[in-house]
PDB file of C-alpha atoms and ligand atoms in Angstrom:
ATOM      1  CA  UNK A   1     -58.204 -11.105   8.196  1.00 50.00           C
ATOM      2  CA  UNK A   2     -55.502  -8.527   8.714  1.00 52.00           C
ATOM      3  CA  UNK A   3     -53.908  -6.880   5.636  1.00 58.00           C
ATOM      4  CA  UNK A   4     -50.530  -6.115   5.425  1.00 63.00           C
ATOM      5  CA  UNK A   5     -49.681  -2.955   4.394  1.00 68.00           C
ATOM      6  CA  UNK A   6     -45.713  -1.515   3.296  1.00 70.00           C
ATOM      7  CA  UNK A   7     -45.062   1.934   4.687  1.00 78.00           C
ATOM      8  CA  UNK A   8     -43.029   4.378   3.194  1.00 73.00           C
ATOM      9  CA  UNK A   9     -40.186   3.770   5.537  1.00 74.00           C
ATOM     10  CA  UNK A  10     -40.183   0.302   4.747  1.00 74.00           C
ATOM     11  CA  UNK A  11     -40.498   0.506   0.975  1.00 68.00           C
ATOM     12  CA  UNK A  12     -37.487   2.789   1.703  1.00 66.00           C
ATOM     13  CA  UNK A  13     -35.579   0.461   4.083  1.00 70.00           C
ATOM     14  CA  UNK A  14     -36.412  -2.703   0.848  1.00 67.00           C
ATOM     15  CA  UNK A  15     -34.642  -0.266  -1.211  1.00 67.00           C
ATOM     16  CA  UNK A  16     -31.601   0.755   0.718  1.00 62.00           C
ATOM     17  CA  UNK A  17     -31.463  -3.069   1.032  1.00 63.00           C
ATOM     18  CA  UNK A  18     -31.854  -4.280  -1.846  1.00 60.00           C
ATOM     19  CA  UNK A  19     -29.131  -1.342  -3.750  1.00 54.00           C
ATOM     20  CA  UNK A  20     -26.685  -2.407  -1.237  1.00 55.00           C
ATOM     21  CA  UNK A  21     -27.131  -6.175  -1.921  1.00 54.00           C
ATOM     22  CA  UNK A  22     -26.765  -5.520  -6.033  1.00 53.00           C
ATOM     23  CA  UNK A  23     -23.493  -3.145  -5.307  1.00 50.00           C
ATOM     24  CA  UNK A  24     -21.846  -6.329  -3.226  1.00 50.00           C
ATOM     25  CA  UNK A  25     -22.593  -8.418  -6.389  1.00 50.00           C
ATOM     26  CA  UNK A  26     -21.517  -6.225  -8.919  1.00 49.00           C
ATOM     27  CA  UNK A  27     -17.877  -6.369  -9.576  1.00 47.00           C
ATOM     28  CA  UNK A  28     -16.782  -3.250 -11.004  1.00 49.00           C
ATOM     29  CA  UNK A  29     -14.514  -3.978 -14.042  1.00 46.00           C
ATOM     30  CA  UNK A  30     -11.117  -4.001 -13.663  1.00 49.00           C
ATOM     31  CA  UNK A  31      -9.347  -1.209 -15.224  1.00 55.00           C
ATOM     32  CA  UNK A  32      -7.209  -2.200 -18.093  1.00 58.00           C
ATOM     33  CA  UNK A  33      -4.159   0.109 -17.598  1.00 82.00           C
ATOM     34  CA  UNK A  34      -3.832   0.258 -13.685  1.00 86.00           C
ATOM     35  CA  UNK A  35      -0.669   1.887 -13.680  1.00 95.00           C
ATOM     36  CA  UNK A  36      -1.505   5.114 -15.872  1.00 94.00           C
ATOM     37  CA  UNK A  37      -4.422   5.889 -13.583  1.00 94.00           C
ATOM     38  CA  UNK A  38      -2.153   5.382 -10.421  1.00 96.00           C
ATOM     39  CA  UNK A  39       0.626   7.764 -12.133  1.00 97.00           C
ATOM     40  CA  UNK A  40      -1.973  10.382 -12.753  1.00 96.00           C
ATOM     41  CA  UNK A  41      -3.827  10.131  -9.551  1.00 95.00           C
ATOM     42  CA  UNK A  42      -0.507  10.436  -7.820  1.00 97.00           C
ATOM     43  CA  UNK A  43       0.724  13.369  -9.908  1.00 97.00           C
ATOM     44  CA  UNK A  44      -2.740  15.185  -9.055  1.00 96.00           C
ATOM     45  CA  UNK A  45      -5.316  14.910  -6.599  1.00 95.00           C
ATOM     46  CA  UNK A  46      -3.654  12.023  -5.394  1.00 95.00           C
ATOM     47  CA  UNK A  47       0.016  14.182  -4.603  1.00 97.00           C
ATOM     48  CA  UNK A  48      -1.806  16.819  -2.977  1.00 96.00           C
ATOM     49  CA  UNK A  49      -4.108  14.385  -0.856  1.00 95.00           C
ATOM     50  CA  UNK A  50      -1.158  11.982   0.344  1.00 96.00           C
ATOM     51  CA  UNK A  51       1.091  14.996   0.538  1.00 97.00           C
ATOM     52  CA  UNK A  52      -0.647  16.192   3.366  1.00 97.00           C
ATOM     53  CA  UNK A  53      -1.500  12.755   5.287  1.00 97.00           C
ATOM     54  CA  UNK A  54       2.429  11.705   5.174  1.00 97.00           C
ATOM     55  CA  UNK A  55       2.810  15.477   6.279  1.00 96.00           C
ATOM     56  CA  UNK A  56       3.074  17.439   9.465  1.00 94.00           C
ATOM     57  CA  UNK A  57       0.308  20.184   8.652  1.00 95.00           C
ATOM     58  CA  UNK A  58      -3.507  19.976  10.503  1.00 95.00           C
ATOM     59  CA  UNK A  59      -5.806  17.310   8.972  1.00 96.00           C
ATOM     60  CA  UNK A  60      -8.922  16.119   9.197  1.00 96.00           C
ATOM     61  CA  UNK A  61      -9.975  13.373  11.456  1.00 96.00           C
ATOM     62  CA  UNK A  62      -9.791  10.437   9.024  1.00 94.00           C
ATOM     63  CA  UNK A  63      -6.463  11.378   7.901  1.00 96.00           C
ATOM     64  CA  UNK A  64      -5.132  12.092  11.302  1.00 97.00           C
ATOM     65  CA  UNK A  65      -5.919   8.079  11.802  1.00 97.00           C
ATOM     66  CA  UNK A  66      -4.760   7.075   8.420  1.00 96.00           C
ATOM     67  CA  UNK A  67      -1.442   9.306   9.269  1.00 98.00           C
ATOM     68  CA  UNK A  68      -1.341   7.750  12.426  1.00 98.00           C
ATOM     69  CA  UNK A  69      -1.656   4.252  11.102  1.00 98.00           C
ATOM     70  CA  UNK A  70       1.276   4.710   8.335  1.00 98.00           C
ATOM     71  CA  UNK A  71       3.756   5.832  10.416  1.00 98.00           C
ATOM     72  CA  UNK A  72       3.284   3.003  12.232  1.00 98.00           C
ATOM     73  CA  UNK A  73       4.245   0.888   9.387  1.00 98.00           C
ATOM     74  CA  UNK A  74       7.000   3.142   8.774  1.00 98.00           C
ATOM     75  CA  UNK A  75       8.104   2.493  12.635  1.00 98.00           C
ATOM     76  CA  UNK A  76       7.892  -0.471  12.311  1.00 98.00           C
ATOM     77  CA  UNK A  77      10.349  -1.340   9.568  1.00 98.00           C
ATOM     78  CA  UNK A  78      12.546   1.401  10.954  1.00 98.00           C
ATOM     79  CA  UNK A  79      13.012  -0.584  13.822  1.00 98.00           C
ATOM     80  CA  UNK A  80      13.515  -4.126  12.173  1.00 98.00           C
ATOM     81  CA  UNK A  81      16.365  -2.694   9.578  1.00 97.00           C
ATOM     82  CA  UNK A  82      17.562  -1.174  13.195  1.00 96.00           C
ATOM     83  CA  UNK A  83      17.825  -4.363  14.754  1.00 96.00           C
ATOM     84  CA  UNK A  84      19.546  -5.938  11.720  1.00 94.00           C
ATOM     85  CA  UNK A  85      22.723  -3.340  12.673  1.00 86.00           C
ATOM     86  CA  UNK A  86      24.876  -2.021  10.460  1.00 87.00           C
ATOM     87  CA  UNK A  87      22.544   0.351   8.212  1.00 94.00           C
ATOM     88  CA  UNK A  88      25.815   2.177   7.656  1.00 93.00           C
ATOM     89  CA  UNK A  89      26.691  -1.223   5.298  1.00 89.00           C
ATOM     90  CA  UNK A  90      23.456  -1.169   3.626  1.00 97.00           C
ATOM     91  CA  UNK A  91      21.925  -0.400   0.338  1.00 98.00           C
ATOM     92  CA  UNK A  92      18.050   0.427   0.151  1.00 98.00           C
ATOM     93  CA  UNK A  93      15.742   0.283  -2.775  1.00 98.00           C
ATOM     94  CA  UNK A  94      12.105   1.783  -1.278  1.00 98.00           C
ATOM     95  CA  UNK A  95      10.113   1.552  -4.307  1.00 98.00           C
ATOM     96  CA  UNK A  96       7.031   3.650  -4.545  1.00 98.00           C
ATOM     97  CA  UNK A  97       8.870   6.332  -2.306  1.00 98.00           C
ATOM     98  CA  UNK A  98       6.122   8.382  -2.281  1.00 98.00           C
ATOM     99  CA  UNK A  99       7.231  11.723  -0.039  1.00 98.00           C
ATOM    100  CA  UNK A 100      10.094  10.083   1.504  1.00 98.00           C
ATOM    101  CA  UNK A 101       8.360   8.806   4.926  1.00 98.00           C
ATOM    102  CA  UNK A 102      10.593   5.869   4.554  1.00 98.00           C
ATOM    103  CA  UNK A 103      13.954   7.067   2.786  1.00 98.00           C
ATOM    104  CA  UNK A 104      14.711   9.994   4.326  1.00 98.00           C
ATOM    105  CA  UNK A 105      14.968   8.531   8.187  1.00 98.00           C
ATOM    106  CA  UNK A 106      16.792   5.257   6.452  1.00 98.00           C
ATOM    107  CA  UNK A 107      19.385   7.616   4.774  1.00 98.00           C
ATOM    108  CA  UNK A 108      19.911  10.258   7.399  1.00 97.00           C
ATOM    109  CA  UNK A 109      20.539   6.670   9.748  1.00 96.00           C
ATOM    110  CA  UNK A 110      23.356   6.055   7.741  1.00 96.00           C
ATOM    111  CA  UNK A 111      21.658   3.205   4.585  1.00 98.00           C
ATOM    112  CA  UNK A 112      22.509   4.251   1.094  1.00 98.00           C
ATOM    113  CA  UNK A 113      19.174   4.435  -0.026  1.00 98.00           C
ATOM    114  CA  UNK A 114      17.474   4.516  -3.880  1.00 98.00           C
ATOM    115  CA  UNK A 115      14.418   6.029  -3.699  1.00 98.00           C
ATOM    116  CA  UNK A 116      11.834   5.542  -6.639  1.00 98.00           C
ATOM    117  CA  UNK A 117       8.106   6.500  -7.297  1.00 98.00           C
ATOM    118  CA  UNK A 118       6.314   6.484 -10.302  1.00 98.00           C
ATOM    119  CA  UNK A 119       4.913   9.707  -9.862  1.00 98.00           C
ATOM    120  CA  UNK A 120       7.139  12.854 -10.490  1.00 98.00           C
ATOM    121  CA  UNK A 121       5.633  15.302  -8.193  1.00 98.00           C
ATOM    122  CA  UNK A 122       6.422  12.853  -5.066  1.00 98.00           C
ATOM    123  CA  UNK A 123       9.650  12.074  -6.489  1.00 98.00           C
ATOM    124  CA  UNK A 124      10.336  15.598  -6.562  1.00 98.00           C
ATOM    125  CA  UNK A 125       8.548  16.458  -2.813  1.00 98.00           C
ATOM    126  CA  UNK A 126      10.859  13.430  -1.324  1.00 98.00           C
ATOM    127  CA  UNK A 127      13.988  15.365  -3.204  1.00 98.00           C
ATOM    128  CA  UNK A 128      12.964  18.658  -2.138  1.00 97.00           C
ATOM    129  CA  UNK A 129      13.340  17.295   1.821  1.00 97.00           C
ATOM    130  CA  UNK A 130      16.290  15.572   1.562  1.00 97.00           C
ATOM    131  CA  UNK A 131      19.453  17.218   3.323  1.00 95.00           C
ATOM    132  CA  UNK A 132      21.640  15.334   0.898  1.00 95.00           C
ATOM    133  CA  UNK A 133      21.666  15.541  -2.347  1.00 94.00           C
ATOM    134  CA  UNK A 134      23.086  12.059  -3.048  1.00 96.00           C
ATOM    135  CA  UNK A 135      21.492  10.043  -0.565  1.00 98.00           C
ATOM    136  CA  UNK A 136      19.013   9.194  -1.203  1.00 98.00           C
ATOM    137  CA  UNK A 137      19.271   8.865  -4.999  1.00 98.00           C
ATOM    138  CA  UNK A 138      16.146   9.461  -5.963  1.00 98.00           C
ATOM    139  CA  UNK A 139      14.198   8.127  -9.731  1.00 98.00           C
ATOM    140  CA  UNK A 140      11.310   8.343 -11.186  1.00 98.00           C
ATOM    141  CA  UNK A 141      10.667   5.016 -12.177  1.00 98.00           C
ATOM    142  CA  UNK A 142       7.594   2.228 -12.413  1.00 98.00           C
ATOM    143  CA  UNK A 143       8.742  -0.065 -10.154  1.00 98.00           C
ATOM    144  CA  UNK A 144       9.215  -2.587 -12.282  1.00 98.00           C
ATOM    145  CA  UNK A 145      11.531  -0.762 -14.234  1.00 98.00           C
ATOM    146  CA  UNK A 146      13.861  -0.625 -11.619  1.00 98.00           C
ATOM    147  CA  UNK A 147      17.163  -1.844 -11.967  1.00 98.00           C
ATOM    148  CA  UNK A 148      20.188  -3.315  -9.382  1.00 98.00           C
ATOM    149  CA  UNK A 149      20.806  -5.202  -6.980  1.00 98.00           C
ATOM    150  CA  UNK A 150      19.957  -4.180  -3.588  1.00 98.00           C
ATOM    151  CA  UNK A 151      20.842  -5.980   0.328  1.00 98.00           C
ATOM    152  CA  UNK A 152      16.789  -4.782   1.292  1.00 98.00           C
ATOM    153  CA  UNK A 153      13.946  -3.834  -0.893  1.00 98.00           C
ATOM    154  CA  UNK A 154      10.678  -2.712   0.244  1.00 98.00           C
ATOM    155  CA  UNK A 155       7.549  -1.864  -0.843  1.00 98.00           C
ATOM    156  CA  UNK A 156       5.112  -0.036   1.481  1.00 98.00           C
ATOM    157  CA  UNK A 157       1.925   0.458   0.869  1.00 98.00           C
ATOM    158  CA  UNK A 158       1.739   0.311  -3.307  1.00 98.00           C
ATOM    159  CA  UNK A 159       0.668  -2.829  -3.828  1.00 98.00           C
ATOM    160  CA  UNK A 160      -2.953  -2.160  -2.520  1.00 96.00           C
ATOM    161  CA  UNK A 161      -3.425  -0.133  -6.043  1.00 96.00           C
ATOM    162  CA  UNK A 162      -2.737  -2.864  -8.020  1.00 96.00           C
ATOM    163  CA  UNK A 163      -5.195  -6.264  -8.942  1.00 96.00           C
ATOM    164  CA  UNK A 164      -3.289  -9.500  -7.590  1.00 96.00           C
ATOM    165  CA  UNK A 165      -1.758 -11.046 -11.144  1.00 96.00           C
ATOM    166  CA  UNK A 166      -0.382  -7.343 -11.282  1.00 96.00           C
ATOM    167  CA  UNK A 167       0.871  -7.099  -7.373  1.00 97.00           C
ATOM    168  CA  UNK A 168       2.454 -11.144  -7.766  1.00 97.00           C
ATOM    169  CA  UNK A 169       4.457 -10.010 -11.157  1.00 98.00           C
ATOM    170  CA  UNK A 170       5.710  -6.802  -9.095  1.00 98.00           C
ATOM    171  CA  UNK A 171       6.797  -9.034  -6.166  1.00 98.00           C
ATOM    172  CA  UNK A 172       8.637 -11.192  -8.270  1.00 98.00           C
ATOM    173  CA  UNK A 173      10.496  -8.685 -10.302  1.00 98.00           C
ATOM    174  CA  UNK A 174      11.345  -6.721  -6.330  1.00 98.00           C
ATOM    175  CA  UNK A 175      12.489 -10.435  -5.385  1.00 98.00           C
ATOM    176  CA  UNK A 176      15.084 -10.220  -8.020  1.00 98.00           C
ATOM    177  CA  UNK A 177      16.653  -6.833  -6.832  1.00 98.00           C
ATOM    178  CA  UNK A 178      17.486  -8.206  -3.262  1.00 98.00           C
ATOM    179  CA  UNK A 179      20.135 -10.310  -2.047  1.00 97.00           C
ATOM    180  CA  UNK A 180      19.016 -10.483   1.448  1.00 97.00           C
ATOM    181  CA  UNK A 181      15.850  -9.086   2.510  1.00 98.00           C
ATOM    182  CA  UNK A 182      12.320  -8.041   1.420  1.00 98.00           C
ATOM    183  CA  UNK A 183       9.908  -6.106   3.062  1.00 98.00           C
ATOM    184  CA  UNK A 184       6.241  -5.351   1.633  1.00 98.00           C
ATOM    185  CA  UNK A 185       3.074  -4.289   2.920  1.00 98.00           C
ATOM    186  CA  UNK A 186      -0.683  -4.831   1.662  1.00 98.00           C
ATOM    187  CA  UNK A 187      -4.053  -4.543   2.005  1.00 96.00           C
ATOM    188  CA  UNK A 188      -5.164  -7.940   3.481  1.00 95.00           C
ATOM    189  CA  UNK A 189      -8.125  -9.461   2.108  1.00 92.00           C
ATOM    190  CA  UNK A 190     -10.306 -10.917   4.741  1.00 82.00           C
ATOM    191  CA  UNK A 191     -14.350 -11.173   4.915  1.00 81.00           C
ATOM    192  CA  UNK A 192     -14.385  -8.049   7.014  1.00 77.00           C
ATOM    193  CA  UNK A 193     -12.385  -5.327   5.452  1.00 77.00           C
ATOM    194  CA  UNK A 194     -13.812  -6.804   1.974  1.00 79.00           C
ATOM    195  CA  UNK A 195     -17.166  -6.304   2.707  1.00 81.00           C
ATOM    196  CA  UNK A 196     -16.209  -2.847   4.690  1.00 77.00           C
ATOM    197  CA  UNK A 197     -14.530  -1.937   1.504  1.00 76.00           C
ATOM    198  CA  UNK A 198     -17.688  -2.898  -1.076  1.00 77.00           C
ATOM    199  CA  UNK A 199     -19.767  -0.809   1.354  1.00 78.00           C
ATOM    200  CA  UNK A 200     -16.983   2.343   1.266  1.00 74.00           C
ATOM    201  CA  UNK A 201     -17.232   2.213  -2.312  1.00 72.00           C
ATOM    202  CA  UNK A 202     -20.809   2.589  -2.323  1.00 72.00           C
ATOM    203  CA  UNK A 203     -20.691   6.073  -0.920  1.00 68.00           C
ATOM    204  CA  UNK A 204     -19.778   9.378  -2.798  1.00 64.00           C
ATOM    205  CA  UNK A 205     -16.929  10.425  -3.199  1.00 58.00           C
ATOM    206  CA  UNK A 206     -15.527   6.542  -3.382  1.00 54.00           C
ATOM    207  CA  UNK A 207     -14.825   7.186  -7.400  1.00 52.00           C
ATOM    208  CA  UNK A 208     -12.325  10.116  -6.638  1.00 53.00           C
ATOM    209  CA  UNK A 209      -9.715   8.060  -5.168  1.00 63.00           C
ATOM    210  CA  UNK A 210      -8.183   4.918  -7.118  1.00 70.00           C
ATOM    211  CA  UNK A 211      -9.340   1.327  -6.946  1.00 82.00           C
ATOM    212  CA  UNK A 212      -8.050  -0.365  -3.801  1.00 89.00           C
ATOM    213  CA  UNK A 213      -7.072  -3.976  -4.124  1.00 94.00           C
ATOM    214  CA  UNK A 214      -6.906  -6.270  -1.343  1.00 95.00           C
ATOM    215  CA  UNK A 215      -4.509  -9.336  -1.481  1.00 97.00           C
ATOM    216  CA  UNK A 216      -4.929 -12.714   0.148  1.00 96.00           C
ATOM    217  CA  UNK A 217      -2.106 -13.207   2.450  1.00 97.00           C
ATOM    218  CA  UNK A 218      -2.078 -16.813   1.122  1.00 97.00           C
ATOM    219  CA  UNK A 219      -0.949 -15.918  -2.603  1.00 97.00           C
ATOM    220  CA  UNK A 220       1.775 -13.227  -1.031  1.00 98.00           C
ATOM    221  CA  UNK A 221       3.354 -15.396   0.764  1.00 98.00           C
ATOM    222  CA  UNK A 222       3.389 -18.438  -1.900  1.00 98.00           C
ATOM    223  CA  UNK A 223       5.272 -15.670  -3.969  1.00 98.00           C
ATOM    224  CA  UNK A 224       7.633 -15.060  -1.588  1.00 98.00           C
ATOM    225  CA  UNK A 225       8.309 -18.566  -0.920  1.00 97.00           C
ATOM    226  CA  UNK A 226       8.313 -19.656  -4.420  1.00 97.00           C
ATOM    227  CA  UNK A 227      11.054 -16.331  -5.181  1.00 97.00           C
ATOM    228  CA  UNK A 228      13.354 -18.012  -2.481  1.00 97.00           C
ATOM    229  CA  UNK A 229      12.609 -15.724   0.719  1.00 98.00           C
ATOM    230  CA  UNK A 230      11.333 -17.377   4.340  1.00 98.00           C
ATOM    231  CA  UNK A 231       9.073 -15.182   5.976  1.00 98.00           C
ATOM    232  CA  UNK A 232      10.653 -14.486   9.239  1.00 97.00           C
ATOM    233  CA  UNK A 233       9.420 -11.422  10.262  1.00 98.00           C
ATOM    234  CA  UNK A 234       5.286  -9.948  10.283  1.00 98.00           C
ATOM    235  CA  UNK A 235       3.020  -7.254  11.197  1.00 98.00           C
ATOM    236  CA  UNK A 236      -0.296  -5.787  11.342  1.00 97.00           C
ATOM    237  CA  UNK A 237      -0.792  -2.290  11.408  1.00 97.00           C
ATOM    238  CA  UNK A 238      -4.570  -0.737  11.928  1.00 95.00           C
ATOM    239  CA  UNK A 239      -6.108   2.428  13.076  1.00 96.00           C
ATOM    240  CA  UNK A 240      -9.760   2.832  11.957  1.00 94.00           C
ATOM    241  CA  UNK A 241      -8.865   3.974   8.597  1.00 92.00           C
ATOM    242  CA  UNK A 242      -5.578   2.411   7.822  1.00 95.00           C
ATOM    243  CA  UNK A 243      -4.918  -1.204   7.537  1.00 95.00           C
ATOM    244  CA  UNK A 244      -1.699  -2.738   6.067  1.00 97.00           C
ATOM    245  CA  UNK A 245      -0.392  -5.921   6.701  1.00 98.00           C
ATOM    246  CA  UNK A 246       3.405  -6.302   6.650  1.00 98.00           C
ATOM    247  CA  UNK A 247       5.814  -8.952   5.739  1.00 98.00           C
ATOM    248  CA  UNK A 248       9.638  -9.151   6.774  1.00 98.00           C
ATOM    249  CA  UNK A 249      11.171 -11.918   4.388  1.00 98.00           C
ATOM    250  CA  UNK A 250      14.792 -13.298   3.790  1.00 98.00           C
ATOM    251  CA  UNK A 251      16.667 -14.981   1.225  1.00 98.00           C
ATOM    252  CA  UNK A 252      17.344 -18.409   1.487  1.00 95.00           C
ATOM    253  CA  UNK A 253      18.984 -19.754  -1.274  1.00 64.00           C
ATOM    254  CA  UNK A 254      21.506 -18.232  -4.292  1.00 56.00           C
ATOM    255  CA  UNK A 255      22.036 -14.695  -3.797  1.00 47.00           C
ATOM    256  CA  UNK A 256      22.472 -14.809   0.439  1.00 47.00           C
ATOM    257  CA  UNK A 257      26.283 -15.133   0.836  1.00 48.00           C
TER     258      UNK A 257
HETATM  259  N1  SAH B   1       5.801   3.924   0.218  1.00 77.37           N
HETATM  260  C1  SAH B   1       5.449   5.269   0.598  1.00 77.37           C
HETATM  261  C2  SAH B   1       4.315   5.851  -0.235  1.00 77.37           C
HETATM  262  C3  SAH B   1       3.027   5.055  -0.262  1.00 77.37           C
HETATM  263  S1  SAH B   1       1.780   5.834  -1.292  1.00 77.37           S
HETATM  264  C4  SAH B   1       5.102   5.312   2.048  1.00 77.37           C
HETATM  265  O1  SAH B   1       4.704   4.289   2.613  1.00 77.37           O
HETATM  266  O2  SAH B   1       5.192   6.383   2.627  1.00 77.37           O
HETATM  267  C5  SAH B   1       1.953   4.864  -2.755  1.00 77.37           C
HETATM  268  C6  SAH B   1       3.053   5.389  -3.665  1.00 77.37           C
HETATM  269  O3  SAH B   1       3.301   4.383  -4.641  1.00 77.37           O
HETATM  270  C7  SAH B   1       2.702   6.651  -4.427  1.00 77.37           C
HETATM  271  O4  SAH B   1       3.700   7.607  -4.217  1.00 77.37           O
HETATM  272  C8  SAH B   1       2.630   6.199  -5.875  1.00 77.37           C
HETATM  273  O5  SAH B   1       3.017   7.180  -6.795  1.00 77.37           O
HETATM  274  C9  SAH B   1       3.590   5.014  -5.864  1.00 77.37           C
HETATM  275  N2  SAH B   1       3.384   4.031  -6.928  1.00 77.37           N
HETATM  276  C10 SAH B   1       2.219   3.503  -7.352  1.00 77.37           C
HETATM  277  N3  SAH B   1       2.426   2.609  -8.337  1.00 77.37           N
HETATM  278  C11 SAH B   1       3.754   2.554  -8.545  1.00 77.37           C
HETATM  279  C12 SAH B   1       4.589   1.815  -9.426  1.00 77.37           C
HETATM  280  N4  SAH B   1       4.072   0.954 -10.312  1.00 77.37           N
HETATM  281  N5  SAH B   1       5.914   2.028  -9.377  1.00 77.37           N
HETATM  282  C13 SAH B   1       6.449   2.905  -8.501  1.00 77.37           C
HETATM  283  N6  SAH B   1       5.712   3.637  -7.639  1.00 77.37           N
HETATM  284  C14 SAH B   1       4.376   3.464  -7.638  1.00 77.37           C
END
């Protein structure tokens, strides 16, 4: 009879195993106050990190691709307010500004542009680049705090720090400040960039950024519809570190003249 016998590297492999399996089944808790960690993170290691990836100075690899990957999100809704004409006519509200990837092009194109962030120290990076004093008008403001109506709101890339009740309120109250059009971007949640993010947080190192949400695309766009908007524009924007999903939406019913 043969006896079987476990050798280190396999005890060692059972273990890996089995630590990874127990980290995909334990759901971290959720943090009660969300939006005070995101302020601080983005006032501190946060501002200095995301400073530099929305930057032009030399980065490393990774956020060379996740620099790479915003701008084309940025690009992207460049060219759709573009080919809606007359930016000269419209008003702006980019909430969650960040350094002004976003605002500045839209205002220097001609768009009156308000420009909000919760986080001072973007607020005040955005300012600090801005060739006009005026425009855009910048605020520091929790998005939801915002005030005004607005012919195009968006929302790039926030949402993804925020659980889904939280994300779903925030759309709704961003519905109310447009008359015409909505654009917001997420972090989609599929099988494969859930599991690819369980295993990311399972490394060192995971703990110094914030919690990343993903959002079924589902739920977004039952929001939308249910706030009065027809999707009518998407995209999908993905380098190897960067993934955002973005949605293009218009009003369809009171508010639209
Ligand atoms: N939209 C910008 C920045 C994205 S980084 C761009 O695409 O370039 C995310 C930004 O959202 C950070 O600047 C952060 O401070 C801001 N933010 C996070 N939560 C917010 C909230 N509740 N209200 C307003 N801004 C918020």
């Amino acid at each position: 009879m043969m006896e079987t016998f476990w050798s280190p590297r396999d005890v060692f492999l059972a273990l890996v195993f089995i630590g990874i399996t127990i980290g995909l089944l334990v759901k971290k808790p959720q943090s009660a106050n969300d939006k005070e960690v995101v302020k601080t993170y983005f006032n501190t290691v946060g501002f200095d990190r995301w400073k530099r990836i929305y930057g032009n100075d030399t980065v490393n690899s990774v956020q060379a691709d996740i620099r790479q990957g915003h701008q084309q999100t940025i690009d992207q809704v460049l060219n759709w307010l573009h080919q809606d004409g007359n930016l000269a006519q419209t008003t702006v509200c980019d909430v969650g500004c960040g350094v002004g990837s976003l605002s500045l092009p839209l205002a220097q194109a001609g768009a009156k542009v308000s420009a909000s962030d919760i986080s001072s120290k973007m607020v005040e990076q955005a300012q600090s680049q801005a060739p006009d004093a005026n425009n855009p008008q910048f605020q520091v403001a929790d998005l939801e705090s915002v005030t005004g109506k607005y012919d195009v709101v968006v929302c790039l890339d926030v949402l993804i720090h925020y659980p889904l009740e939280d994300a779903q309120r925030m759309i709704r109250h961003l519905a109310s400040l447009s008359t015409d059009r909505l654009i917001l971007s997420f972090a989609p949640k599929t099988l494969f960039y859930d599991l690819l993010k369980k295993i990311g947080s399972l490394f060192p190192g995971a703990s110094k950024a914030t919690r990343a949400y993903l959002h079924p695309e589902k739920e977004i766009r039952q929001i939308l519809q249910a706030e009065g908007f027809q999707i009518d524009r998407e995209g999908m924007n993905k380098t190897r570190f960067y993934f955002s999903r973005l949605l293009g939406a218009s009003r369809q019913s009171a508010g639209k003249d």
